[in-house]
Amino acid sequence: MLSFKDCTLAGLEKMFHLKQVRDQADLAYWLQSADDITEFERQTLLNLREKLILGGYDWNEMELELKFIGPLLTLVDYTSEQFNLFAERDFRGVVEGIELGGKPDGMIASGLREPEQPYFCFQEYKKTKDPEGDPAAQALAAMLVAQELNEHRHPVYGAYIIGRDWCFMTLHGRQYAMSEPYVATRDDLFDIFRILKVLKQMIIEWAKTS
């Protein structure tokens, strides 16, 4: 089995004939779609941003997850009867005869107690100083597995996070695209939150048809 943590973008591109593209309609639609932010959400985001500005540079991965990413994802609220946010769950599958697997830091899937059908969002959380591995490749490897499990019916959506920087990804067929970083210590945080809320609405629609 090829572990997610051992993957690199160059290796995945050669192994699975992938191509990175600069413009992809799925990514553009996701990043540009609108969603409202309430005053309560805005004030909560400002509080989280202040904590990230003050101490985020020195946080390790667990501190980043506990103090910033977790509260942010809780504010979006991916928990429902149809799908949930899962963390560090074993996830694997076979892509073109090669088994890929690992434990993504976060994934959204159908299921209440255990993940069942993946709903295309995977994240790798890395500390700012001396991050280990290739987070973009780790996220992309998990997205490839999700693509197989979903029988290529939909584009696959994902994200990776390094400290304050959030990058969003889409995979469609054998082409993938990555956004420029959104910096959570700036007003980009409101865009990050909007994008995550848009993702929730997309997942609600997918869940209705699955």
PDB file of C-alpha atoms in Angstrom:
ATOM      1  CA  MET A   1       0.000   0.000   0.000  1.00  0.00           C
ATOM      2  CA  LEU A   2       1.167   3.517  -0.815  1.00  0.00           C
ATOM      3  CA  SER A   3       0.583   5.728   2.224  1.00  0.00           C
ATOM      4  CA  PHE A   4      -0.845   9.206   1.742  1.00  0.00           C
ATOM      5  CA  LYS A   5       1.997  10.643   3.813  1.00  0.00           C
ATOM      6  CA  ASP A   6       4.599   9.288   1.384  1.00  0.00           C
ATOM      7  CA  CYS A   7       2.983  10.831  -1.698  1.00  0.00           C
ATOM      8  CA  THR A   8       4.351  13.729  -3.705  1.00  0.00           C
ATOM      9  CA  LEU A   9       2.649  15.659  -6.483  1.00  0.00           C
ATOM     10  CA  ALA A  10       5.320  14.601  -8.974  1.00  0.00           C
ATOM     11  CA  GLY A  11       4.915  10.956  -7.984  1.00  0.00           C
ATOM     12  CA  LEU A  12       1.117  11.023  -8.213  1.00  0.00           C
ATOM     13  CA  GLU A  13       1.221  12.781 -11.578  1.00  0.00           C
ATOM     14  CA  LYS A  14       3.492  10.124 -13.052  1.00  0.00           C
ATOM     15  CA  MET A  15       1.748   7.176 -11.420  1.00  0.00           C
ATOM     16  CA  PHE A  16      -1.823   8.157 -12.328  1.00  0.00           C
ATOM     17  CA  HIS A  17      -1.225  10.390 -15.386  1.00  0.00           C
ATOM     18  CA  LEU A  18      -2.559  13.459 -13.611  1.00  0.00           C
ATOM     19  CA  LYS A  19      -2.268  17.003 -14.900  1.00  0.00           C
ATOM     20  CA  GLN A  20      -2.501  20.211 -12.918  1.00  0.00           C
ATOM     21  CA  VAL A  21      -4.535  22.922 -14.656  1.00  0.00           C
ATOM     22  CA  ARG A  22      -4.767  26.586 -13.780  1.00  0.00           C
ATOM     23  CA  ASP A  23      -8.420  27.065 -14.691  1.00  0.00           C
ATOM     24  CA  GLN A  24     -11.081  24.552 -13.746  1.00  0.00           C
ATOM     25  CA  ALA A  25     -14.787  25.369 -13.755  1.00  0.00           C
ATOM     26  CA  ASP A  26     -15.507  23.253 -10.659  1.00  0.00           C
ATOM     27  CA  LEU A  27     -12.956  25.155  -8.578  1.00  0.00           C
ATOM     28  CA  ALA A  28     -14.024  28.553  -9.911  1.00  0.00           C
ATOM     29  CA  TYR A  29     -17.692  27.874  -9.135  1.00  0.00           C
ATOM     30  CA  TRP A  30     -16.870  26.707  -5.616  1.00  0.00           C
ATOM     31  CA  LEU A  31     -14.630  29.650  -4.770  1.00  0.00           C
ATOM     32  CA  GLN A  32     -16.893  32.304  -6.280  1.00  0.00           C
ATOM     33  CA  SER A  33     -20.294  31.147  -5.002  1.00  0.00           C
ATOM     34  CA  ALA A  34     -21.982  33.349  -2.419  1.00  0.00           C
ATOM     35  CA  ASP A  35     -23.234  32.555   1.070  1.00  0.00           C
ATOM     36  CA  ASP A  36     -24.331  34.810   3.924  1.00  0.00           C
ATOM     37  CA  ILE A  37     -22.325  35.366   7.096  1.00  0.00           C
ATOM     38  CA  THR A  38     -24.306  36.348  10.199  1.00  0.00           C
ATOM     39  CA  GLU A  39     -23.125  38.933  12.711  1.00  0.00           C
ATOM     40  CA  PHE A  40     -22.573  36.180  15.282  1.00  0.00           C
ATOM     41  CA  GLU A  41     -20.431  34.248  12.790  1.00  0.00           C
ATOM     42  CA  ARG A  42     -18.486  37.401  11.935  1.00  0.00           C
ATOM     43  CA  GLN A  43     -17.679  38.160  15.568  1.00  0.00           C
ATOM     44  CA  THR A  44     -16.653  34.547  16.184  1.00  0.00           C
ATOM     45  CA  LEU A  45     -14.365  34.650  13.151  1.00  0.00           C
ATOM     46  CA  LEU A  46     -12.748  37.868  14.361  1.00  0.00           C
ATOM     47  CA  ASN A  47     -12.077  36.241  17.747  1.00  0.00           C
ATOM     48  CA  LEU A  48     -10.547  33.147  16.128  1.00  0.00           C
ATOM     49  CA  ARG A  49      -8.439  35.306  13.817  1.00  0.00           C
ATOM     50  CA  GLU A  50      -7.041  37.253  16.759  1.00  0.00           C
ATOM     51  CA  LYS A  51      -5.941  34.024  18.453  1.00  0.00           C
ATOM     52  CA  LEU A  52      -4.279  32.868  15.225  1.00  0.00           C
ATOM     53  CA  ILE A  53      -2.463  36.187  14.818  1.00  0.00           C
ATOM     54  CA  LEU A  54      -1.186  36.150  18.400  1.00  0.00           C
ATOM     55  CA  GLY A  55       0.060  32.577  18.646  1.00  0.00           C
ATOM     56  CA  GLY A  56      -0.469  30.674  15.439  1.00  0.00           C
ATOM     57  CA  TYR A  57       3.112  30.872  14.186  1.00  0.00           C
ATOM     58  CA  ASP A  58       4.338  28.772  17.103  1.00  0.00           C
ATOM     59  CA  TRP A  59       1.433  26.307  17.339  1.00  0.00           C
ATOM     60  CA  ASN A  60       2.077  22.658  16.585  1.00  0.00           C
ATOM     61  CA  GLU A  61      -0.431  20.705  14.484  1.00  0.00           C
ATOM     62  CA  MET A  62      -2.585  19.675  17.453  1.00  0.00           C
ATOM     63  CA  GLU A  63      -2.748  23.248  18.756  1.00  0.00           C
ATOM     64  CA  LEU A  64      -3.651  24.536  15.296  1.00  0.00           C
ATOM     65  CA  GLU A  65      -6.464  22.007  15.093  1.00  0.00           C
ATOM     66  CA  LEU A  66      -7.787  22.572  18.634  1.00  0.00           C
ATOM     67  CA  LYS A  67      -7.539  26.360  18.750  1.00  0.00           C
ATOM     68  CA  PHE A  68      -8.482  27.353  15.213  1.00  0.00           C
ATOM     69  CA  ILE A  69      -9.483  24.728  12.650  1.00  0.00           C
ATOM     70  CA  GLY A  70     -11.813  22.774  14.932  1.00  0.00           C
ATOM     71  CA  PRO A  71     -13.784  25.808  16.130  1.00  0.00           C
ATOM     72  CA  LEU A  72     -14.002  27.107  12.561  1.00  0.00           C
ATOM     73  CA  LEU A  73     -15.391  23.829  11.213  1.00  0.00           C
ATOM     74  CA  THR A  74     -17.763  23.577  14.174  1.00  0.00           C
ATOM     75  CA  LEU A  75     -19.091  27.027  13.281  1.00  0.00           C
ATOM     76  CA  VAL A  76     -19.851  25.783   9.751  1.00  0.00           C
ATOM     77  CA  ASP A  77     -21.438  22.657  11.318  1.00  0.00           C
ATOM     78  CA  TYR A  78     -20.992  19.613   9.100  1.00  0.00           C
ATOM     79  CA  THR A  79     -22.879  17.313  11.494  1.00  0.00           C
ATOM     80  CA  SER A  80     -26.292  16.105  10.343  1.00  0.00           C
ATOM     81  CA  GLU A  81     -28.323  12.926   9.972  1.00  0.00           C
ATOM     82  CA  GLN A  82     -27.006  12.545   6.421  1.00  0.00           C
ATOM     83  CA  PHE A  83     -23.296  13.342   6.823  1.00  0.00           C
ATOM     84  CA  ASN A  84     -20.626  14.163   9.386  1.00  0.00           C
ATOM     85  CA  LEU A  85     -17.114  15.484   9.778  1.00  0.00           C
ATOM     86  CA  PHE A  86     -14.723  12.687  10.725  1.00  0.00           C
ATOM     87  CA  ALA A  87     -11.108  12.981  11.862  1.00  0.00           C
ATOM     88  CA  GLU A  88      -8.176  10.569  11.659  1.00  0.00           C
ATOM     89  CA  ARG A  89     -10.298   7.700  10.308  1.00  0.00           C
ATOM     90  CA  ASP A  90      -8.674   4.932   8.279  1.00  0.00           C
ATOM     91  CA  PHE A  91      -9.399   5.552   4.604  1.00  0.00           C
ATOM     92  CA  ARG A  92      -8.150   3.506   1.664  1.00  0.00           C
ATOM     93  CA  GLY A  93      -8.981   2.301  -1.807  1.00  0.00           C
ATOM     94  CA  VAL A  94      -7.513   1.002  -5.051  1.00  0.00           C
ATOM     95  CA  VAL A  95      -6.707   3.434  -7.853  1.00  0.00           C
ATOM     96  CA  GLU A  96      -5.588   1.891 -11.161  1.00  0.00           C
ATOM     97  CA  GLY A  97      -4.481  -1.259  -9.358  1.00  0.00           C
ATOM     98  CA  ILE A  98      -2.531   0.573  -6.648  1.00  0.00           C
ATOM     99  CA  GLU A  99      -3.794   0.673  -3.067  1.00  0.00           C
ATOM    100  CA  LEU A 100      -3.653   4.101  -1.460  1.00  0.00           C
ATOM    101  CA  GLY A 101      -4.438   4.681   2.188  1.00  0.00           C
ATOM    102  CA  GLY A 102      -3.977   6.675   5.330  1.00  0.00           C
ATOM    103  CA  LYS A 103      -5.795   8.746   7.925  1.00  0.00           C
ATOM    104  CA  PRO A 104      -6.764  12.176   6.595  1.00  0.00           C
ATOM    105  CA  ASP A 105      -6.910  14.840   9.284  1.00  0.00           C
ATOM    106  CA  GLY A 106     -10.482  15.571   8.258  1.00  0.00           C
ATOM    107  CA  MET A 107     -13.082  14.167   5.901  1.00  0.00           C
ATOM    108  CA  ILE A 108     -16.780  14.678   5.361  1.00  0.00           C
ATOM    109  CA  ALA A 109     -18.757  11.546   4.607  1.00  0.00           C
ATOM    110  CA  SER A 110     -22.174  10.013   5.002  1.00  0.00           C
ATOM    111  CA  GLY A 111     -22.665   8.008   8.174  1.00  0.00           C
ATOM    112  CA  LEU A 112     -23.327   8.797  11.818  1.00  0.00           C
ATOM    113  CA  ARG A 113     -20.756   6.756  13.745  1.00  0.00           C
ATOM    114  CA  GLU A 114     -18.433   5.699  10.924  1.00  0.00           C
ATOM    115  CA  PRO A 115     -17.660   7.269   7.534  1.00  0.00           C
ATOM    116  CA  GLU A 116     -19.408   5.548   4.649  1.00  0.00           C
ATOM    117  CA  GLN A 117     -19.666   7.390   1.334  1.00  0.00           C
ATOM    118  CA  PRO A 118     -17.055  10.178   1.178  1.00  0.00           C
ATOM    119  CA  TYR A 119     -18.389  13.623   0.338  1.00  0.00           C
ATOM    120  CA  PHE A 120     -15.218  14.885  -1.220  1.00  0.00           C
ATOM    121  CA  CYS A 121     -13.574  17.132   1.349  1.00  0.00           C
ATOM    122  CA  PHE A 122     -10.213  16.174   2.791  1.00  0.00           C
ATOM    123  CA  GLN A 123      -7.795  18.306   4.732  1.00  0.00           C
ATOM    124  CA  GLU A 124      -4.232  18.018   5.876  1.00  0.00           C
ATOM    125  CA  TYR A 125      -3.332  20.311   8.760  1.00  0.00           C
ATOM    126  CA  LYS A 126       0.324  21.330   8.989  1.00  0.00           C
ATOM    127  CA  LYS A 127       2.111  23.624  11.400  1.00  0.00           C
ATOM    128  CA  THR A 128       3.717  26.789  10.064  1.00  0.00           C
ATOM    129  CA  LYS A 129       7.296  25.967  11.072  1.00  0.00           C
ATOM    130  CA  ASP A 130       8.972  22.933   9.509  1.00  0.00           C
ATOM    131  CA  PRO A 131       5.868  21.130   8.153  1.00  0.00           C
ATOM    132  CA  GLU A 132       6.482  17.462   7.358  1.00  0.00           C
ATOM    133  CA  GLY A 133       5.571  15.849   4.060  1.00  0.00           C
ATOM    134  CA  ASP A 134       3.700  17.276   1.073  1.00  0.00           C
ATOM    135  CA  PRO A 135       0.217  18.344   2.232  1.00  0.00           C
ATOM    136  CA  ALA A 136      -1.055  19.051  -1.296  1.00  0.00           C
ATOM    137  CA  ALA A 137      -0.066  15.548  -2.417  1.00  0.00           C
ATOM    138  CA  GLN A 138      -1.535  13.953   0.706  1.00  0.00           C
ATOM    139  CA  ALA A 139      -4.858  15.693   0.104  1.00  0.00           C
ATOM    140  CA  LEU A 140      -4.798  14.818  -3.602  1.00  0.00           C
ATOM    141  CA  ALA A 141      -4.081  11.135  -2.850  1.00  0.00           C
ATOM    142  CA  ALA A 142      -7.123  10.988  -0.558  1.00  0.00           C
ATOM    143  CA  MET A 143      -9.186  12.706  -3.245  1.00  0.00           C
ATOM    144  CA  LEU A 144      -8.148  10.040  -5.762  1.00  0.00           C
ATOM    145  CA  VAL A 145      -9.476   7.350  -3.415  1.00  0.00           C
ATOM    146  CA  ALA A 146     -12.724   9.296  -2.960  1.00  0.00           C
ATOM    147  CA  GLN A 147     -13.054   9.564  -6.717  1.00  0.00           C
ATOM    148  CA  GLU A 148     -12.882   5.777  -7.052  1.00  0.00           C
ATOM    149  CA  LEU A 149     -15.308   5.145  -4.189  1.00  0.00           C
ATOM    150  CA  ASN A 150     -17.778   7.544  -5.777  1.00  0.00           C
ATOM    151  CA  GLU A 151     -17.320   5.884  -9.172  1.00  0.00           C
ATOM    152  CA  HIS A 152     -16.267   9.166 -10.817  1.00  0.00           C
ATOM    153  CA  ARG A 153     -19.837  10.509 -10.582  1.00  0.00           C
ATOM    154  CA  HIS A 154     -18.851  13.961  -9.314  1.00  0.00           C
ATOM    155  CA  PRO A 155     -15.829  16.217  -9.094  1.00  0.00           C
ATOM    156  CA  VAL A 156     -13.870  15.749  -5.864  1.00  0.00           C
ATOM    157  CA  TYR A 157     -13.265  18.672  -3.513  1.00  0.00           C
ATOM    158  CA  GLY A 158     -10.506  19.055  -0.945  1.00  0.00           C
ATOM    159  CA  ALA A 159      -8.275  21.424   0.971  1.00  0.00           C
ATOM    160  CA  TYR A 160      -4.932  21.508   2.701  1.00  0.00           C
ATOM    161  CA  ILE A 161      -3.831  23.873   5.434  1.00  0.00           C
ATOM    162  CA  ILE A 162      -0.364  25.026   6.454  1.00  0.00           C
ATOM    163  CA  GLY A 163      -0.585  27.284   9.485  1.00  0.00           C
ATOM    164  CA  ARG A 164      -2.532  30.345   8.400  1.00  0.00           C
ATOM    165  CA  ASP A 165      -2.640  29.400   4.682  1.00  0.00           C
ATOM    166  CA  TRP A 166      -5.631  27.532   3.212  1.00  0.00           C
ATOM    167  CA  CYS A 167      -5.536  26.116  -0.326  1.00  0.00           C
ATOM    168  CA  PHE A 168      -8.610  24.597  -1.950  1.00  0.00           C
ATOM    169  CA  MET A 169      -8.456  21.815  -4.546  1.00  0.00           C
ATOM    170  CA  THR A 170     -10.678  20.079  -7.082  1.00  0.00           C
ATOM    171  CA  LEU A 171     -10.146  16.856  -9.012  1.00  0.00           C
ATOM    172  CA  HIS A 172     -12.138  16.086 -12.162  1.00  0.00           C
ATOM    173  CA  GLY A 173     -11.111  13.083 -14.218  1.00  0.00           C
ATOM    174  CA  ARG A 174      -7.327  13.193 -14.300  1.00  0.00           C
ATOM    175  CA  GLN A 175      -7.056  16.952 -14.027  1.00  0.00           C
ATOM    176  CA  TYR A 176      -6.701  18.782 -10.732  1.00  0.00           C
ATOM    177  CA  ALA A 177      -6.543  22.442  -9.761  1.00  0.00           C
ATOM    178  CA  MET A 178      -5.405  24.310  -6.668  1.00  0.00           C
ATOM    179  CA  SER A 179      -6.337  27.782  -5.498  1.00  0.00           C
ATOM    180  CA  GLU A 180      -3.902  30.439  -4.443  1.00  0.00           C
ATOM    181  CA  PRO A 181      -3.528  30.488  -0.633  1.00  0.00           C
ATOM    182  CA  TYR A 182      -6.200  32.209   1.427  1.00  0.00           C
ATOM    183  CA  VAL A 183      -4.493  33.734   4.469  1.00  0.00           C
ATOM    184  CA  ALA A 184      -6.574  33.272   7.628  1.00  0.00           C
ATOM    185  CA  THR A 185      -4.898  36.127   9.519  1.00  0.00           C
ATOM    186  CA  ARG A 186      -6.323  38.579   6.966  1.00  0.00           C
ATOM    187  CA  ASP A 187      -9.851  39.303   5.754  1.00  0.00           C
ATOM    188  CA  ASP A 188      -9.384  36.186   3.610  1.00  0.00           C
ATOM    189  CA  LEU A 189     -10.795  34.384   6.662  1.00  0.00           C
ATOM    190  CA  PHE A 190     -14.287  35.523   5.687  1.00  0.00           C
ATOM    191  CA  ASP A 191     -13.753  34.041   2.222  1.00  0.00           C
ATOM    192  CA  ILE A 192     -12.499  30.786   3.769  1.00  0.00           C
ATOM    193  CA  PHE A 193     -15.632  30.590   5.896  1.00  0.00           C
ATOM    194  CA  ARG A 194     -17.886  31.403   2.929  1.00  0.00           C
ATOM    195  CA  ILE A 195     -16.229  28.699   0.825  1.00  0.00           C
ATOM    196  CA  LEU A 196     -16.713  26.159   3.619  1.00  0.00           C
ATOM    197  CA  LYS A 197     -20.394  27.134   3.912  1.00  0.00           C
ATOM    198  CA  VAL A 198     -20.849  26.784   0.155  1.00  0.00           C
ATOM    199  CA  LEU A 199     -19.301  23.320   0.416  1.00  0.00           C
ATOM    200  CA  LYS A 200     -21.881  22.401   3.064  1.00  0.00           C
ATOM    201  CA  GLN A 201     -24.734  23.380   0.753  1.00  0.00           C
ATOM    202  CA  MET A 202     -23.190  21.378  -2.079  1.00  0.00           C
ATOM    203  CA  ILE A 203     -22.898  18.333   0.191  1.00  0.00           C
ATOM    204  CA  ILE A 204     -26.550  18.690   1.243  1.00  0.00           C
ATOM    205  CA  GLU A 205     -27.546  18.520  -2.424  1.00  0.00           C
ATOM    206  CA  TRP A 206     -25.271  15.513  -3.077  1.00  0.00           C
ATOM    207  CA  ALA A 207     -26.719  13.721  -0.057  1.00  0.00           C
ATOM    208  CA  LYS A 208     -30.235  14.108  -1.452  1.00  0.00           C
ATOM    209  CA  THR A 209     -29.299  12.249  -4.625  1.00  0.00           C
ATOM    210  CA  SER A 210     -27.016   9.558  -3.169  1.00  0.00           C
TER     211      SER A 210
END
